[in-house]
């Protein structure tokens, strides 16, 4: 139960809800650990929540074994299409890109819209916008790894390894960010929940949420907003997160989310086998969890 005492700053990150990642536990844990260490330094020196969430997601986009940016899951035609979104809780500014094929860091392109009139850009226009934000423009093949080529043959239709971050900064502001290559073998043009504000990502003055899982169900339940709304109505993050995932489950789908409230309390529930995740908050040590096949999935509140 949340004591109401503010424990900020705080951060939580995820590397996607899905199946066990045999043999990848260690490198994924190392990546998440590094991201948390750096996020902690940034938050302690007073960086704002958006900068830290974008930093965390951008770093995970560069990591081969997570499904965002370089190493993204492949569409049915063997190419990569990426999407990302970010939301600033203090004023509900939001930025998002979908169907991006060249921007090395989709989340940085999304962040470049936070102070623009538009919230969401798609396709070529989003890639051009990314260049105008100083994001490196890469050929689509840059993002395609041998591992994802193999996986397209063996396990099309699987979701997993989308990345996300939620932050509470020293000044009490919240932010959420999410980035993905989508579902393996998705038809080109398919867009999931990750770039959709209210579905895959949400931040307001009470809560920040980043979702992962079968995107269509997160869209159809407005999952991220649903969880945040419950927190606004005084639910704990544990209950809010669990209820949002119950709605997703009622549509026959699975996934997970990370949710952080304005006092720095985190919940990281999931209904899949695994969801690599980590959290840090002021006065505590960073904690990283990578579920292994011989372990029961951890549900509900972790750490803290
Ligand atoms: N939610 C993402 C999508 O539907 C996939 C994932 O989280 O792994 O595109």
mmCIF file of N, CA, C and O and ligand atoms in Angstrom, residues 159-160 162 180 182-183 190 192-194 212-213 215, ligand 1:
data_model
loop_
_atom_site.group_PDB
_atom_site.id
_atom_site.type_symbol
_atom_site.label_atom_id
_atom_site.label_comp_id
_atom_site.label_asym_id
_atom_site.label_seq_id
_atom_site.Cartn_x
_atom_site.Cartn_y
_atom_site.Cartn_z
ATOM 1 N N UNK A 159 4.725 -11.725 -30.273
ATOM 2 C CA UNK A 159 5.126 -10.380 -29.869
ATOM 3 C C UNK A 159 6.187 -10.530 -28.792
ATOM 4 O O UNK A 159 6.436 -11.614 -28.288
ATOM 5 N N UNK A 160 6.823 -9.434 -28.441
ATOM 6 C CA UNK A 160 7.796 -9.486 -27.352
ATOM 7 C C UNK A 160 8.934 -8.527 -27.550
ATOM 8 O O UNK A 160 9.223 -8.107 -28.667
ATOM 9 N N UNK A 162 9.406 -5.437 -26.929
ATOM 10 C CA UNK A 162 9.174 -3.992 -27.030
ATOM 11 C C UNK A 162 9.808 -3.335 -25.799
ATOM 12 O O UNK A 162 9.970 -3.994 -24.776
ATOM 13 N N UNK A 180 8.862 0.257 -30.361
ATOM 14 C CA UNK A 180 8.711 -1.138 -30.804
ATOM 15 C C UNK A 180 8.972 -1.316 -32.291
ATOM 16 O O UNK A 180 8.854 -0.361 -33.069
ATOM 17 N N UNK A 182 7.099 -3.796 -33.406
ATOM 18 C CA UNK A 182 5.799 -4.435 -33.634
ATOM 19 C C UNK A 182 5.829 -5.937 -33.416
ATOM 20 O O UNK A 182 6.679 -6.456 -32.698
ATOM 21 N N UNK A 183 4.903 -6.619 -34.061
ATOM 22 C CA UNK A 183 4.752 -8.066 -33.904
ATOM 23 C C UNK A 183 5.445 -8.751 -35.074
ATOM 24 O O UNK A 183 5.309 -8.325 -36.224
ATOM 25 N N UNK A 190 0.803 -2.381 -40.535
ATOM 26 C CA UNK A 190 0.115 -2.634 -39.257
ATOM 27 C C UNK A 190 0.734 -1.765 -38.148
ATOM 28 O O UNK A 190 1.947 -1.664 -38.031
ATOM 29 N N UNK A 192 0.565 -1.097 -33.948
ATOM 30 C CA UNK A 192 0.075 -1.603 -32.664
ATOM 31 C C UNK A 192 -0.212 -0.471 -31.689
ATOM 32 O O UNK A 192 -0.458 0.666 -32.089
ATOM 33 N N UNK A 193 -0.161 -0.791 -30.416
ATOM 34 C CA UNK A 193 -0.515 0.181 -29.381
ATOM 35 C C UNK A 193 0.629 1.135 -29.029
ATOM 36 O O UNK A 193 0.380 2.228 -28.522
ATOM 37 N N UNK A 194 1.863 0.718 -29.298
ATOM 38 C CA UNK A 194 3.012 1.454 -28.744
ATOM 39 C C UNK A 194 3.053 2.937 -29.112
ATOM 40 O O UNK A 194 3.403 3.760 -28.268
ATOM 41 N N UNK A 212 3.086 -3.275 -23.050
ATOM 42 C CA UNK A 212 3.659 -4.205 -24.017
ATOM 43 C C UNK A 212 2.782 -5.444 -24.077
ATOM 44 O O UNK A 212 2.179 -5.824 -23.083
ATOM 45 N N UNK A 213 2.694 -6.036 -25.271
ATOM 46 C CA UNK A 213 1.862 -7.231 -25.398
ATOM 47 C C UNK A 213 1.121 -7.207 -26.716
ATOM 48 O O UNK A 213 1.550 -6.530 -27.661
ATOM 49 N N UNK A 215 -0.830 -5.855 -29.106
ATOM 50 C CA UNK A 215 -1.179 -4.448 -29.223
ATOM 51 C C UNK A 215 -2.647 -4.175 -29.506
ATOM 52 O O UNK A 215 -3.208 -3.205 -28.986
HETATM 53 N N1 LIG B 1 2.616 -4.073 -28.215
HETATM 54 C C1 LIG B 1 3.482 -4.252 -29.348
HETATM 55 C C2 LIG B 1 2.662 -4.222 -30.612
HETATM 56 O O1 LIG B 1 1.550 -4.715 -30.624
HETATM 57 C C3 LIG B 1 4.251 -5.521 -29.315
HETATM 58 C C4 LIG B 1 4.955 -5.850 -28.018
HETATM 59 O O2 LIG B 1 4.713 -5.265 -26.982
HETATM 60 O O3 LIG B 1 5.809 -6.738 -28.043
HETATM 61 O O4 LIG B 1 3.142 -3.778 -31.639
#
